[in-house]
mmCIF file of C-alpha atoms and ligand atoms in Angstrom:
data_model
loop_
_atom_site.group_PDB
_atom_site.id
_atom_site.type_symbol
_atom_site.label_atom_id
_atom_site.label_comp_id
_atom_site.label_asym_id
_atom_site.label_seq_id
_atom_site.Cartn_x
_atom_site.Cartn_y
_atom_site.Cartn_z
ATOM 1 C CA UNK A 1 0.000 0.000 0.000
ATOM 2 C CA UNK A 2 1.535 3.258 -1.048
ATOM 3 C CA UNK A 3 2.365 5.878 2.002
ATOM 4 C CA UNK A 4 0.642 9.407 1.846
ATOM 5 C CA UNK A 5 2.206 12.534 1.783
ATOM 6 C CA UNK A 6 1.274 16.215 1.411
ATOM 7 C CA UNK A 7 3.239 18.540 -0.816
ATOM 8 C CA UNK A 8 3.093 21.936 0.784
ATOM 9 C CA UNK A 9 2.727 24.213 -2.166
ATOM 10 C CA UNK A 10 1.101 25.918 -4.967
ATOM 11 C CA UNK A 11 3.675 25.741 -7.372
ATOM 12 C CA UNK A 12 2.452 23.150 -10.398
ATOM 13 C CA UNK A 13 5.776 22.085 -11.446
ATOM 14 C CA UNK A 14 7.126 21.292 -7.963
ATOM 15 C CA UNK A 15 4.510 18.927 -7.820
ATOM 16 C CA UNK A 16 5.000 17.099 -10.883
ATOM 17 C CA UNK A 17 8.421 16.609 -9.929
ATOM 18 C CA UNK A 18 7.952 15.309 -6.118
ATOM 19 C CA UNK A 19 5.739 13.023 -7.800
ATOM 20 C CA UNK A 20 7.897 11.588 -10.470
ATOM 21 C CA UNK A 21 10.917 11.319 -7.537
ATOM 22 C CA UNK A 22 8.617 9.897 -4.750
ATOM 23 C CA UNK A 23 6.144 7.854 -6.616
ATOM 24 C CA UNK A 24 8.723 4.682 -7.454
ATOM 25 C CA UNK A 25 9.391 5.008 -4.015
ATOM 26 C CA UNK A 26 5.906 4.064 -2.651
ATOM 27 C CA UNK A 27 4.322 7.861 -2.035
ATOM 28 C CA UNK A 28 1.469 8.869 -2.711
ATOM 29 C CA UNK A 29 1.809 13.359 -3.303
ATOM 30 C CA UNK A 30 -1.229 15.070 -2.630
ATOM 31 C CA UNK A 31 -0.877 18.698 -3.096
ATOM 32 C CA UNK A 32 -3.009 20.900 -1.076
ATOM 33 C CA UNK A 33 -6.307 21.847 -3.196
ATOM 34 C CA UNK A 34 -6.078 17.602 -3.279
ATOM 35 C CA UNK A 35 -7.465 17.371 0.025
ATOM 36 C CA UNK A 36 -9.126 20.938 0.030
ATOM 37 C CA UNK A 37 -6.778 23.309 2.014
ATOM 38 C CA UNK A 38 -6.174 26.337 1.068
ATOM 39 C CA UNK A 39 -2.392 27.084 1.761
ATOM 40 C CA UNK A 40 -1.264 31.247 1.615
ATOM 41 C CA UNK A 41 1.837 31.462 3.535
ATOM 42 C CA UNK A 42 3.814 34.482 4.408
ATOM 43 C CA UNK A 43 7.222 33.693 3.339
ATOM 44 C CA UNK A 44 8.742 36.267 5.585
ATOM 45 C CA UNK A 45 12.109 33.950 6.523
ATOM 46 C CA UNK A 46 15.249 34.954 5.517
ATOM 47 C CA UNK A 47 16.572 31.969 4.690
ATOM 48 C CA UNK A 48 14.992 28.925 2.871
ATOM 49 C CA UNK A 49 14.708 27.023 6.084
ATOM 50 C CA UNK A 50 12.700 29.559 7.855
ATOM 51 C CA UNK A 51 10.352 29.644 4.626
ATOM 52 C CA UNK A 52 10.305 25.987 4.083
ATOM 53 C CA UNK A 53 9.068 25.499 7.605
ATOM 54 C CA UNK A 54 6.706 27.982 7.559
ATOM 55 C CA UNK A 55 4.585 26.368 4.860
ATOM 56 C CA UNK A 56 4.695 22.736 6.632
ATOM 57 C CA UNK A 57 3.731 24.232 9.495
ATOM 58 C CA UNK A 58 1.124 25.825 8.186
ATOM 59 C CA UNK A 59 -0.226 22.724 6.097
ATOM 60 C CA UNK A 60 0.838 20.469 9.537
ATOM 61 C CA UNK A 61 -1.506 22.184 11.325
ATOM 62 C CA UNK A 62 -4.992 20.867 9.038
ATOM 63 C CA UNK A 63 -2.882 17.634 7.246
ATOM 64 C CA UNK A 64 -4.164 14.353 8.195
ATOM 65 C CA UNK A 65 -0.436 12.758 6.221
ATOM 66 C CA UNK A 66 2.931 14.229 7.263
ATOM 67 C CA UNK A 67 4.004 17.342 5.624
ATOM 68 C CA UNK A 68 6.725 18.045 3.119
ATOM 69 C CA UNK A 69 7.494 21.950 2.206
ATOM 70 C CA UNK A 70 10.481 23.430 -0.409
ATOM 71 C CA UNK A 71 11.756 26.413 -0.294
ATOM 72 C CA UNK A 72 14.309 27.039 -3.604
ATOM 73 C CA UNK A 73 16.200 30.016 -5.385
ATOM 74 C CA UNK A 74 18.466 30.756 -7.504
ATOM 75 C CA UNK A 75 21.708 32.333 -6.689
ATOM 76 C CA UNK A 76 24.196 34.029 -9.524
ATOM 77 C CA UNK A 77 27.537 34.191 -8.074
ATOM 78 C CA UNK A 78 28.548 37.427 -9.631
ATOM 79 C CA UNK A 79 25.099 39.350 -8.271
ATOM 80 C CA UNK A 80 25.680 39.040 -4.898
ATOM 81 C CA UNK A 81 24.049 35.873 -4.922
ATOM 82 C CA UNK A 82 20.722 37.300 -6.109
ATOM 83 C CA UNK A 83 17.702 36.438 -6.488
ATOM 84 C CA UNK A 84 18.391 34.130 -3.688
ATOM 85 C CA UNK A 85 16.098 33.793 -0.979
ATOM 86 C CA UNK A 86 13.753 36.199 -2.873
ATOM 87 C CA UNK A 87 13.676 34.559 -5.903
ATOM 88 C CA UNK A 88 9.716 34.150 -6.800
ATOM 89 C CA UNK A 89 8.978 37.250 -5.688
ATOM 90 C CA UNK A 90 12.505 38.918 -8.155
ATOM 91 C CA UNK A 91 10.168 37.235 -11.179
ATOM 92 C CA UNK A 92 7.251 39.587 -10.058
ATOM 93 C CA UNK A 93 9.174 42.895 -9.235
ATOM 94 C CA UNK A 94 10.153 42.418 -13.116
ATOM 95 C CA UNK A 95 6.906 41.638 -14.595
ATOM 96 C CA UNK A 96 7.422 37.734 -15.034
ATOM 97 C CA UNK A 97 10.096 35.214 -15.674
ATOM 98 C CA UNK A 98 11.138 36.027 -19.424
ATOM 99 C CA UNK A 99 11.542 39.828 -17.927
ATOM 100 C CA UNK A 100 13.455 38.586 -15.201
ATOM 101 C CA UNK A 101 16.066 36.154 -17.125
ATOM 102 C CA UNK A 102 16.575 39.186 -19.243
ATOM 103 C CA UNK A 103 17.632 40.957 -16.767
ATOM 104 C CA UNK A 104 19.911 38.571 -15.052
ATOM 105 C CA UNK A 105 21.827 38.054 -18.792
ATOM 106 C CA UNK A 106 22.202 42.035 -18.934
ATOM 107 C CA UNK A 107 23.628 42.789 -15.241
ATOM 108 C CA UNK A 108 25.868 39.946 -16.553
ATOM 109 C CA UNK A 109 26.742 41.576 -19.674
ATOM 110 C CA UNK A 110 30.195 42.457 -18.782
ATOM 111 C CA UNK A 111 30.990 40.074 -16.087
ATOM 112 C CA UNK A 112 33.173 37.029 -16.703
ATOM 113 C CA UNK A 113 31.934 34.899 -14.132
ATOM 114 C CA UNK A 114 28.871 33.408 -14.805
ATOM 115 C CA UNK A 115 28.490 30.528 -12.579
ATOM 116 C CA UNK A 116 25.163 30.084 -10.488
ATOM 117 C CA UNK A 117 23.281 27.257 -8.478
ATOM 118 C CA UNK A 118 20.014 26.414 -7.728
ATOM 119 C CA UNK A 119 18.828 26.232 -3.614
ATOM 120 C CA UNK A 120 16.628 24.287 -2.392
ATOM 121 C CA UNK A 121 15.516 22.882 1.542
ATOM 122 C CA UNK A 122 12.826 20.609 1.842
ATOM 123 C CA UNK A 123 11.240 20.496 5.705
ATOM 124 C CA UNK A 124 9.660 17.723 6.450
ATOM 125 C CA UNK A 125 7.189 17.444 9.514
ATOM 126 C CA UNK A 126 5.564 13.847 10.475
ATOM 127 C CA UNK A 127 2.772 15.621 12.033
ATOM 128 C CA UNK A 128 2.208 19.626 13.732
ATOM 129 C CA UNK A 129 4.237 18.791 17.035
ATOM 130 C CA UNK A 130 6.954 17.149 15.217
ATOM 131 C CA UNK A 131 10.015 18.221 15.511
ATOM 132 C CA UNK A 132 11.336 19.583 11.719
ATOM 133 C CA UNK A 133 13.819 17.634 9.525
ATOM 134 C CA UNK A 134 15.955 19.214 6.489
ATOM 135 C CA UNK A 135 16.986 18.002 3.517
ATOM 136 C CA UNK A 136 19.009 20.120 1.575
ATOM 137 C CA UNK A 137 20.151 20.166 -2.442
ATOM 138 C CA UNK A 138 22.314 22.327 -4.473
ATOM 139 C CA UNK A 139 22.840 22.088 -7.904
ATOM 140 C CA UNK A 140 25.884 24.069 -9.628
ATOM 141 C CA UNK A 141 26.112 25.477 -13.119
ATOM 142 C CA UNK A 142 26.112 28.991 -14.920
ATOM 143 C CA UNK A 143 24.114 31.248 -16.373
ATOM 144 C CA UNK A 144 23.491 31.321 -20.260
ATOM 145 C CA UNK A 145 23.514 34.052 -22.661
ATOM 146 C CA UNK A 146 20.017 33.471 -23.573
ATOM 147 C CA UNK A 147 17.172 31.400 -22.411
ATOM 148 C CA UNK A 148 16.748 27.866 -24.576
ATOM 149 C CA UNK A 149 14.119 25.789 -24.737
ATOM 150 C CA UNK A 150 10.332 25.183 -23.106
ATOM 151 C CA UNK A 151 11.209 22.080 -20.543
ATOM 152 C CA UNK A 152 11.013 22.955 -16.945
ATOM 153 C CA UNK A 153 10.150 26.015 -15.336
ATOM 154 C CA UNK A 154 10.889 29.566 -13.698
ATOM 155 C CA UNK A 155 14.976 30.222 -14.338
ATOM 156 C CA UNK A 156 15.516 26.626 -16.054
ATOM 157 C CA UNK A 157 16.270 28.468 -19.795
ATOM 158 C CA UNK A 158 18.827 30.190 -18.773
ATOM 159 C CA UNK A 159 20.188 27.793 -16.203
ATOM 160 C CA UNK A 160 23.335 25.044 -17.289
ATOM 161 C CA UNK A 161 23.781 22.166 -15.122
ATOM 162 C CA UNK A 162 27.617 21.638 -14.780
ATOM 163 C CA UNK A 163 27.388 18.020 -13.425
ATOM 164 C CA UNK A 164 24.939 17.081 -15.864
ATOM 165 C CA UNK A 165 26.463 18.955 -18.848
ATOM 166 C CA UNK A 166 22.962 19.957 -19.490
ATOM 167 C CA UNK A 167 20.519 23.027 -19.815
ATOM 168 C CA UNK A 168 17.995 22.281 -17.781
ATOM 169 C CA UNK A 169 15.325 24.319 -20.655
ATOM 170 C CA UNK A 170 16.029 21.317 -23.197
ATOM 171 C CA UNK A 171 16.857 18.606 -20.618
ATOM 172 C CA UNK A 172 14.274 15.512 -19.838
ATOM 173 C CA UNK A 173 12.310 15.476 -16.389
ATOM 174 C CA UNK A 174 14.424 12.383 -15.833
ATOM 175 C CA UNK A 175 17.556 14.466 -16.765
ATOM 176 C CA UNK A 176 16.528 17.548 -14.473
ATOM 177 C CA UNK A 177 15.683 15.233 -11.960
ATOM 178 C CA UNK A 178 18.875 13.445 -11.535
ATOM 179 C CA UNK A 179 20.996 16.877 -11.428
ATOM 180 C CA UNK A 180 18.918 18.915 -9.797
ATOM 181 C CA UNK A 181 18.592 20.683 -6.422
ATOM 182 C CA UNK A 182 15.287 19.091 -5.786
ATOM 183 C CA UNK A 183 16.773 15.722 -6.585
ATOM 184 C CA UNK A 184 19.374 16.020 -4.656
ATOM 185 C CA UNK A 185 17.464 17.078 -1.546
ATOM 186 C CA UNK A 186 14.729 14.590 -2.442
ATOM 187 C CA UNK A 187 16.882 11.703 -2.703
ATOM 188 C CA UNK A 188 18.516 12.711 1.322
ATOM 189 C CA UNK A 189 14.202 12.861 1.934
ATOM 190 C CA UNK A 190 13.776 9.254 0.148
ATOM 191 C CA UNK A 191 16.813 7.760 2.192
ATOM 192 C CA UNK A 192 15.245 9.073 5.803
ATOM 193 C CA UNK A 193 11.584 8.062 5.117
ATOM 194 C CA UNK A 194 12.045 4.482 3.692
ATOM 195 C CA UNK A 195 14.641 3.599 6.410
HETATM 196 P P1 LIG B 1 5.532 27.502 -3.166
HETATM 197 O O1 LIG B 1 6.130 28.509 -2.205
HETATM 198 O O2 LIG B 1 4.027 27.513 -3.153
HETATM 199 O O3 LIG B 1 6.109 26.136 -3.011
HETATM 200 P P2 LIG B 1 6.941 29.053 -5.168
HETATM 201 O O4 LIG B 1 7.061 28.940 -6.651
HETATM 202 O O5 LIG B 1 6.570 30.411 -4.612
HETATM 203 O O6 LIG B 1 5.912 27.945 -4.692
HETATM 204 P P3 LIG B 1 9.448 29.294 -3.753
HETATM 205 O O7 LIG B 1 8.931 30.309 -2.797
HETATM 206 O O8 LIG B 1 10.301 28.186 -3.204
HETATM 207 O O9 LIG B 1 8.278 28.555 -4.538
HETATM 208 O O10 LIG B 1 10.203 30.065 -4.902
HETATM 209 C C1 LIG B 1 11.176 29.424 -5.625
HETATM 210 C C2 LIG B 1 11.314 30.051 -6.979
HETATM 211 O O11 LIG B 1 12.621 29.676 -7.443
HETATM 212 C C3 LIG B 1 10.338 29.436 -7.992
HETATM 213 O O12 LIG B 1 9.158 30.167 -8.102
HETATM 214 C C4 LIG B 1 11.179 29.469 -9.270
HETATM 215 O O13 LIG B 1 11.100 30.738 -9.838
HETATM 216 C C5 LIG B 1 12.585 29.275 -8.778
HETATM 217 N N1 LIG B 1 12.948 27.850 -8.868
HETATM 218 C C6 LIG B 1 12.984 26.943 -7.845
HETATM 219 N N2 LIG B 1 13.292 25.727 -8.311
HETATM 220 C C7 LIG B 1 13.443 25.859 -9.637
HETATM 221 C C8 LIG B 1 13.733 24.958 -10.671
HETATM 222 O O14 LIG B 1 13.895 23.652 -10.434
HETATM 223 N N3 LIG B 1 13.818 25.428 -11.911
HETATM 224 C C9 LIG B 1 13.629 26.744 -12.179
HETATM 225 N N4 LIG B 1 13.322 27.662 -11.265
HETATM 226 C C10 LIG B 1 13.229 27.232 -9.997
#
């Protein structure tokens, strides 16, 4: 029988992809409109941690499954490690993603270093008095000098995956799932809850 989980978001493509890593492993993702909860969480943290726990706890506090929450980013080296922390809410200030790659490739214009990695922390709560675990992910690569292809979502065009010698806007789920930040912190997840 598979084990039940509850995604604590209302991002699409993060659910896709828990799904795809945690399925073959016996879990069952329900994201939160699945079981009818309504999840708007202040992300007022200041560091993924804080964030990610904030939106398991919030989703602990109604789940009848434990609770798994990510908080991710993207960080260009050369920026001051920008959009960071802040990263959803850097797409907005500029009007949407395709604005905002567009202007991460032009306050790179005349910098040489163009590496970058993508963040991300995963809390995971068992139930709302549980104490919180963290499983953490970072995938390293650098920045392109213009966005390619329609896989993936938010920075993926313009993002190059050094391990996998792949850009994550033309790679496979499988691909982006092997490299990535969230696969990386999902596989630490998949280690703790099947032991
Ligand atoms: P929830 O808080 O509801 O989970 P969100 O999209 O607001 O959804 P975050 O606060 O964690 O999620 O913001 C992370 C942002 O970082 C996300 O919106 C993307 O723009 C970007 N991001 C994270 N992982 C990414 C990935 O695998 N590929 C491309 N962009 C990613």
């Amino acid at each position: 029988m598979k084990k039940e989980i509850l995604l604590a978001t209302n991002n699409k493509h993060k659910l896709e992809e828990y799904r795809s890593l945690l399925f073959p492993l016996g879990f069952l993702v329900y994201s939160p409109a699945d079981l009818n909860l309504d999840i708007e969480v202040d992300e007022t943290g200041s560091t993924y941690r804080e964030n990610a726990y904030l939106k398991a706890k919030a989703l602990a506090a109604v789940s009848p499954f434990p609770v798994i929450a990510d908080d991710s980013g993207l960080e260009v080296d050369a920026l001051n490690h920008i959009p960071g922390v802040h990263t959803s809410r850097y797409a907005q200030k500029y009007g949407g993603y395709p604005q905002a790659m567009a202007n991460i490739i032009k306050e790179l214009e005349h910098k040489q270093d163009r590496s970058a990695e993508f963040i991300c922390c995963i809390c995971y709560l068992q139930n709302k008095d549980a104490k919180p675990l963290y499983f953490e992910g970072i995938c390293k690569g650098h920045i392109l000098f213009e966005p390619v292809g329609e896989q993936g979502f938010g920075y993926d065009p313009i993002f190059h995956c050094e391990e996998g010698n792949c850009d994550f806007g033309t790679a496979s789920k499988e691909i982006k799932n092997q490299y990535s930040h969230r696969g990386i912190a999902s596989r630490k997840l998949k280690l703790f809850l099947i032991l």
